[in-house]
């Protein structure tokens, strides 16, 4: 699940580099926003995985 944000992060970095090369502050800003969106998606995905892992762990605890 953590890879969902990878595309946004890559797109954001590319926009930032393009914006810097062209002196386009708006494009750089869009890039920072896209990168932050990607990081947030990764964080949410990781949190969901952790919750699922805890649920599985508790389920299996009662069977031991």
PDB file of N, CA and C in Angstrom:
ATOM      1  N   UNK A   1       0.803  -1.199   0.000  1.00  0.00           N
ATOM      2  CA  UNK A   1       0.000   0.000   0.000  1.00  0.00           C
ATOM      3  C   UNK A   1       0.845   1.262   0.000  1.00  0.00           C
ATOM      4  N   UNK A   2       2.021   1.217   0.540  1.00  0.00           N
ATOM      5  CA  UNK A   2       2.882   2.372   0.641  1.00  0.00           C
ATOM      6  C   UNK A   2       3.337   2.921  -0.695  1.00  0.00           C
ATOM      7  N   UNK A   3       3.187   2.146  -1.775  1.00  0.00           N
ATOM      8  CA  UNK A   3       3.642   2.587  -3.085  1.00  0.00           C
ATOM      9  C   UNK A   3       2.629   3.464  -3.804  1.00  0.00           C
ATOM     10  N   UNK A   4       1.443   3.620  -3.264  1.00  0.00           N
ATOM     11  CA  UNK A   4       0.427   4.439  -3.918  1.00  0.00           C
ATOM     12  C   UNK A   4       0.897   5.875  -4.094  1.00  0.00           C
ATOM     13  N   UNK A   5       1.636   6.385  -3.164  1.00  0.00           N
ATOM     14  CA  UNK A   5       2.088   7.767  -3.236  1.00  0.00           C
ATOM     15  C   UNK A   5       3.368   7.963  -4.022  1.00  0.00           C
ATOM     16  N   UNK A   6       4.019   6.880  -4.421  1.00  0.00           N
ATOM     17  CA  UNK A   6       5.300   6.991  -5.119  1.00  0.00           C
ATOM     18  C   UNK A   6       5.176   7.780  -6.417  1.00  0.00           C
ATOM     19  N   UNK A   7       4.097   7.552  -7.156  1.00  0.00           N
ATOM     20  CA  UNK A   7       3.921   8.255  -8.427  1.00  0.00           C
ATOM     21  C   UNK A   7       3.745   9.754  -8.190  1.00  0.00           C
ATOM     22  N   UNK A   8       2.966  10.119  -7.174  1.00  0.00           N
ATOM     23  CA  UNK A   8       2.779  11.537  -6.865  1.00  0.00           C
ATOM     24  C   UNK A   8       4.100  12.176  -6.445  1.00  0.00           C
ATOM     25  N   UNK A   9       4.885  11.452  -5.644  1.00  0.00           N
ATOM     26  CA  UNK A   9       6.175  11.980  -5.211  1.00  0.00           C
ATOM     27  C   UNK A   9       7.103  12.196  -6.395  1.00  0.00           C
ATOM     28  N   UNK A  10       7.158  11.227  -7.315  1.00  0.00           N
ATOM     29  CA  UNK A  10       8.028  11.362  -8.489  1.00  0.00           C
ATOM     30  C   UNK A  10       7.543  12.514  -9.368  1.00  0.00           C
ATOM     31  N   UNK A  11       6.236  12.606  -9.575  1.00  0.00           N
ATOM     32  CA  UNK A  11       5.675  13.672 -10.390  1.00  0.00           C
ATOM     33  C   UNK A  11       5.992  15.032  -9.751  1.00  0.00           C
ATOM     34  N   UNK A  12       5.878  15.092  -8.448  1.00  0.00           N
ATOM     35  CA  UNK A  12       6.155  16.337  -7.733  1.00  0.00           C
ATOM     36  C   UNK A  12       7.592  16.771  -7.869  1.00  0.00           C
ATOM     37  N   UNK A  13       8.506  15.818  -7.737  1.00  0.00           N
ATOM     38  CA  UNK A  13       9.931  16.157  -7.870  1.00  0.00           C
ATOM     39  C   UNK A  13      10.242  16.634  -9.280  1.00  0.00           C
ATOM     40  N   UNK A  14       9.630  15.988 -10.271  1.00  0.00           N
ATOM     41  CA  UNK A  14       9.855  16.388 -11.663  1.00  0.00           C
ATOM     42  C   UNK A  14       9.332  17.808 -11.898  1.00  0.00           C
ATOM     43  N   UNK A  15       8.158  18.116 -11.369  1.00  0.00           N
ATOM     44  CA  UNK A  15       7.599  19.457 -11.529  1.00  0.00           C
ATOM     45  C   UNK A  15       8.485  20.495 -10.851  1.00  0.00           C
ATOM     46  N   UNK A  16       9.002  20.148  -9.686  1.00  0.00           N
ATOM     47  CA  UNK A  16       9.865  21.081  -8.982  1.00  0.00           C
ATOM     48  C   UNK A  16      11.127  21.377  -9.792  1.00  0.00           C
ATOM     49  N   UNK A  17      11.728  20.338 -10.351  1.00  0.00           N
ATOM     50  CA  UNK A  17      12.938  20.528 -11.154  1.00  0.00           C
ATOM     51  C   UNK A  17      12.634  21.346 -12.407  1.00  0.00           C
ATOM     52  N   UNK A  18      11.520  21.036 -13.063  1.00  0.00           N
ATOM     53  CA  UNK A  18      11.140  21.775 -14.264  1.00  0.00           C
ATOM     54  C   UNK A  18      10.855  23.239 -13.919  1.00  0.00           C
ATOM     55  N   UNK A  19      10.163  23.452 -12.832  1.00  0.00           N
ATOM     56  CA  UNK A  19       9.856  24.806 -12.402  1.00  0.00           C
ATOM     57  C   UNK A  19      11.102  25.589 -12.068  1.00  0.00           C
ATOM     58  N   UNK A  20      12.053  24.942 -11.431  1.00  0.00           N
ATOM     59  CA  UNK A  20      13.313  25.597 -11.083  1.00  0.00           C
ATOM     60  C   UNK A  20      14.086  25.952 -12.355  1.00  0.00           C
ATOM     61  N   UNK A  21      14.128  25.013 -13.304  1.00  0.00           N
ATOM     62  CA  UNK A  21      14.862  25.237 -14.549  1.00  0.00           C
ATOM     63  C   UNK A  21      14.256  26.386 -15.360  1.00  0.00           C
ATOM     64  N   UNK A  22      12.922  26.498 -15.318  1.00  0.00           N
ATOM     65  CA  UNK A  22      12.243  27.525 -16.110  1.00  0.00           C
ATOM     66  C   UNK A  22      11.971  28.799 -15.309  1.00  0.00           C
ATOM     67  N   UNK A  23      12.305  28.780 -14.023  1.00  0.00           N
ATOM     68  CA  UNK A  23      12.032  29.940 -13.182  1.00  0.00           C
ATOM     69  C   UNK A  23      10.544  30.125 -12.934  1.00  0.00           C
ATOM     70  N   UNK A  24       9.796  29.032 -12.935  1.00  0.00           N
ATOM     71  CA  UNK A  24       8.341  29.060 -12.777  1.00  0.00           C
ATOM     72  C   UNK A  24       7.986  28.674 -11.346  1.00  0.00           C
ATOM     73  N   UNK A  25       7.694  29.681 -10.526  1.00  0.00           N
ATOM     74  CA  UNK A  25       7.380  29.429  -9.119  1.00  0.00           C
ATOM     75  C   UNK A  25       6.087  28.631  -8.956  1.00  0.00           C
ATOM     76  N   UNK A  26       5.120  28.850  -9.840  1.00  0.00           N
ATOM     77  CA  UNK A  26       3.856  28.115  -9.736  1.00  0.00           C
ATOM     78  C   UNK A  26       4.085  26.619  -9.940  1.00  0.00           C
ATOM     79  N   UNK A  27       4.891  26.268 -10.938  1.00  0.00           N
ATOM     80  CA  UNK A  27       5.177  24.866 -11.208  1.00  0.00           C
ATOM     81  C   UNK A  27       5.949  24.235 -10.045  1.00  0.00           C
ATOM     82  N   UNK A  28       6.888  24.973  -9.481  1.00  0.00           N
ATOM     83  CA  UNK A  28       7.619  24.475  -8.310  1.00  0.00           C
ATOM     84  C   UNK A  28       6.669  24.219  -7.150  1.00  0.00           C
ATOM     85  N   UNK A  29       5.727  25.137  -6.957  1.00  0.00           N
ATOM     86  CA  UNK A  29       4.749  24.993  -5.878  1.00  0.00           C
ATOM     87  C   UNK A  29       3.855  23.779  -6.106  1.00  0.00           C
ATOM     88  N   UNK A  30       3.406  23.586  -7.347  1.00  0.00           N
ATOM     89  CA  UNK A  30       2.601  22.404  -7.670  1.00  0.00           C
ATOM     90  C   UNK A  30       3.391  21.140  -7.376  1.00  0.00           C
ATOM     91  N   UNK A  31       4.666  21.164  -7.689  1.00  0.00           N
ATOM     92  CA  UNK A  31       5.517  20.010  -7.433  1.00  0.00           C
ATOM     93  C   UNK A  31       5.623  19.693  -5.951  1.00  0.00           C
ATOM     94  N   UNK A  32       5.781  20.736  -5.143  1.00  0.00           N
ATOM     95  CA  UNK A  32       5.850  20.517  -3.689  1.00  0.00           C
ATOM     96  C   UNK A  32       4.539  19.942  -3.174  1.00  0.00           C
ATOM     97  N   UNK A  33       3.415  20.424  -3.728  1.00  0.00           N
ATOM     98  CA  UNK A  33       2.103  19.931  -3.326  1.00  0.00           C
ATOM     99  C   UNK A  33       1.937  18.459  -3.706  1.00  0.00           C
ATOM    100  N   UNK A  34       2.323  18.113  -4.935  1.00  0.00           N
ATOM    101  CA  UNK A  34       2.226  16.720  -5.381  1.00  0.00           C
ATOM    102  C   UNK A  34       3.096  15.804  -4.532  1.00  0.00           C
ATOM    103  N   UNK A  35       4.294  16.271  -4.222  1.00  0.00           N
ATOM    104  CA  UNK A  35       5.195  15.457  -3.406  1.00  0.00           C
ATOM    105  C   UNK A  35       4.613  15.241  -2.006  1.00  0.00           C
ATOM    106  N   UNK A  36       4.041  16.292  -1.426  1.00  0.00           N
ATOM    107  CA  UNK A  36       3.432  16.168  -0.102  1.00  0.00           C
ATOM    108  C   UNK A  36       2.237  15.217  -0.145  1.00  0.00           C
ATOM    109  N   UNK A  37       1.460  15.284  -1.236  1.00  0.00           N
ATOM    110  CA  UNK A  37       0.311  14.390  -1.398  1.00  0.00           C
ATOM    111  C   UNK A  37       0.794  12.939  -1.440  1.00  0.00           C
ATOM    112  N   UNK A  38       1.888  12.690  -2.145  1.00  0.00           N
ATOM    113  CA  UNK A  38       2.442  11.338  -2.218  1.00  0.00           C
ATOM    114  C   UNK A  38       2.902  10.837  -0.866  1.00  0.00           C
ATOM    115  N   UNK A  39       3.550  11.712  -0.108  1.00  0.00           N
ATOM    116  CA  UNK A  39       4.015  11.327   1.233  1.00  0.00           C
ATOM    117  C   UNK A  39       2.823  11.016   2.137  1.00  0.00           C
ATOM    118  N   UNK A  40       1.761  11.805   2.007  1.00  0.00           N
ATOM    119  CA  UNK A  40       0.561  11.567   2.822  1.00  0.00           C
ATOM    120  C   UNK A  40      -0.086  10.232   2.467  1.00  0.00           C
ATOM    121  N   UNK A  41      -0.155   9.926   1.170  1.00  0.00           N
ATOM    122  CA  UNK A  41      -0.728   8.638   0.755  1.00  0.00           C
ATOM    123  C   UNK A  41       0.087   7.482   1.324  1.00  0.00           C
ATOM    124  N   UNK A  42       1.408   7.622   1.314  1.00  0.00           N
ATOM    125  CA  UNK A  42       2.256   6.574   1.875  1.00  0.00           C
ATOM    126  C   UNK A  42       2.004   6.416   3.370  1.00  0.00           C
ATOM    127  N   UNK A  43       1.871   7.542   4.074  1.00  0.00           N
ATOM    128  CA  UNK A  43       1.636   7.485   5.518  1.00  0.00           C
ATOM    129  C   UNK A  43       0.309   6.802   5.826  1.00  0.00           C
ATOM    130  N   UNK A  44      -0.725   7.126   5.073  1.00  0.00           N
ATOM    131  CA  UNK A  44      -2.039   6.505   5.285  1.00  0.00           C
ATOM    132  C   UNK A  44      -1.950   5.012   4.995  1.00  0.00           C
ATOM    133  N   UNK A  45      -1.286   4.657   3.905  1.00  0.00           N
ATOM    134  CA  UNK A  45      -1.132   3.243   3.555  1.00  0.00           C
ATOM    135  C   UNK A  45      -0.395   2.478   4.630  1.00  0.00           C
ATOM    136  N   UNK A  46       0.666   3.083   5.170  1.00  0.00           N
ATOM    137  CA  UNK A  46       1.433   2.425   6.226  1.00  0.00           C
ATOM    138  C   UNK A  46       0.606   2.267   7.490  1.00  0.00           C
ATOM    139  N   UNK A  47      -0.187   3.277   7.812  1.00  0.00           N
ATOM    140  CA  UNK A  47      -1.039   3.195   9.002  1.00  0.00           C
ATOM    141  C   UNK A  47      -2.059   2.073   8.856  1.00  0.00           C
ATOM    142  N   UNK A  48      -2.649   1.951   7.669  1.00  0.00           N
ATOM    143  CA  UNK A  48      -3.627   0.881   7.435  1.00  0.00           C
ATOM    144  C   UNK A  48      -2.973  -0.487   7.574  1.00  0.00           C
ATOM    145  N   UNK A  49      -1.758  -0.620   7.054  1.00  0.00           N
ATOM    146  CA  UNK A  49      -1.048  -1.889   7.169  1.00  0.00           C
ATOM    147  C   UNK A  49      -0.759  -2.219   8.624  1.00  0.00           C
ATOM    148  N   UNK A  50      -0.384  -1.205   9.409  1.00  0.00           N
ATOM    149  CA  UNK A  50      -0.098  -1.425  10.827  1.00  0.00           C
ATOM    150  C   UNK A  50      -1.346  -1.856  11.582  1.00  0.00           C
ATOM    151  N   UNK A  51      -2.471  -1.226  11.290  1.00  0.00           N
ATOM    152  CA  UNK A  51      -3.730  -1.592  11.948  1.00  0.00           C
ATOM    153  C   UNK A  51      -4.101  -3.029  11.592  1.00  0.00           C
ATOM    154  N   UNK A  52      -3.973  -3.370  10.311  1.00  0.00           N
ATOM    155  CA  UNK A  52      -4.294  -4.736   9.888  1.00  0.00           C
ATOM    156  C   UNK A  52      -3.371  -5.738  10.578  1.00  0.00           C
ATOM    157  N   UNK A  53      -2.104  -5.393  10.702  1.00  0.00           N
ATOM    158  CA  UNK A  53      -1.159  -6.278  11.377  1.00  0.00           C
ATOM    159  C   UNK A  53      -1.529  -6.482  12.838  1.00  0.00           C
ATOM    160  N   UNK A  54      -1.969  -5.414  13.498  1.00  0.00           N
ATOM    161  CA  UNK A  54      -2.386  -5.536  14.899  1.00  0.00           C
ATOM    162  C   UNK A  54      -3.624  -6.415  15.013  1.00  0.00           C
ATOM    163  N   UNK A  55      -4.577  -6.235  14.091  1.00  0.00           N
ATOM    164  CA  UNK A  55      -5.790  -7.064  14.114  1.00  0.00           C
ATOM    165  C   UNK A  55      -5.433  -8.536  13.934  1.00  0.00           C
ATOM    166  N   UNK A  56      -4.566  -8.816  12.954  1.00  0.00           N
ATOM    167  CA  UNK A  56      -4.152 -10.193  12.704  1.00  0.00           C
ATOM    168  C   UNK A  56      -3.434 -10.778  13.914  1.00  0.00           C
ATOM    169  N   UNK A  57      -2.597  -9.968  14.539  1.00  0.00           N
ATOM    170  CA  UNK A  57      -1.846 -10.422  15.711  1.00  0.00           C
ATOM    171  C   UNK A  57      -2.793 -10.768  16.858  1.00  0.00           C
ATOM    172  N   UNK A  58      -3.794  -9.928  17.075  1.00  0.00           N
ATOM    173  CA  UNK A  58      -4.743 -10.189  18.152  1.00  0.00           C
ATOM    174  C   UNK A  58      -5.596 -11.410  17.864  1.00  0.00           C
ATOM    175  N   UNK A  59      -5.958 -11.600  16.586  1.00  0.00           N
ATOM    176  CA  UNK A  59      -6.740 -12.771  16.198  1.00  0.00           C
ATOM    177  C   UNK A  59      -5.969 -14.047  16.473  1.00  0.00           C
ATOM    178  N   UNK A  60      -4.705 -14.049  16.116  1.00  0.00           N
ATOM    179  CA  UNK A  60      -3.887 -15.227  16.275  1.00  0.00           C
ATOM    180  C   UNK A  60      -3.494 -15.486  17.728  1.00  0.00           C
ATOM    181  N   UNK A  61      -3.520 -14.455  18.552  1.00  0.00           N
ATOM    182  CA  UNK A  61      -3.148 -14.576  19.961  1.00  0.00           C
ATOM    183  C   UNK A  61      -4.119 -15.505  20.688  1.00  0.00           C
ATOM    184  N   UNK A  62      -5.391 -15.427  20.347  1.00  0.00           N
ATOM    185  CA  UNK A  62      -6.393 -16.245  21.008  1.00  0.00           C
ATOM    186  C   UNK A  62      -6.313 -17.722  20.618  1.00  0.00           C
ATOM    187  N   UNK A  63      -5.625 -18.013  19.537  1.00  0.00           N
ATOM    188  CA  UNK A  63      -5.510 -19.406  19.044  1.00  0.00           C
ATOM    189  C   UNK A  63      -4.317 -20.144  19.626  1.00  0.00           C
ATOM    190  N   UNK A  64      -3.422 -19.426  20.234  1.00  0.00           N
ATOM    191  CA  UNK A  64      -2.179 -20.074  20.720  1.00  0.00           C
ATOM    192  C   UNK A  64      -2.394 -20.928  21.935  1.00  0.00           C
TER     193      UNK A  64
END
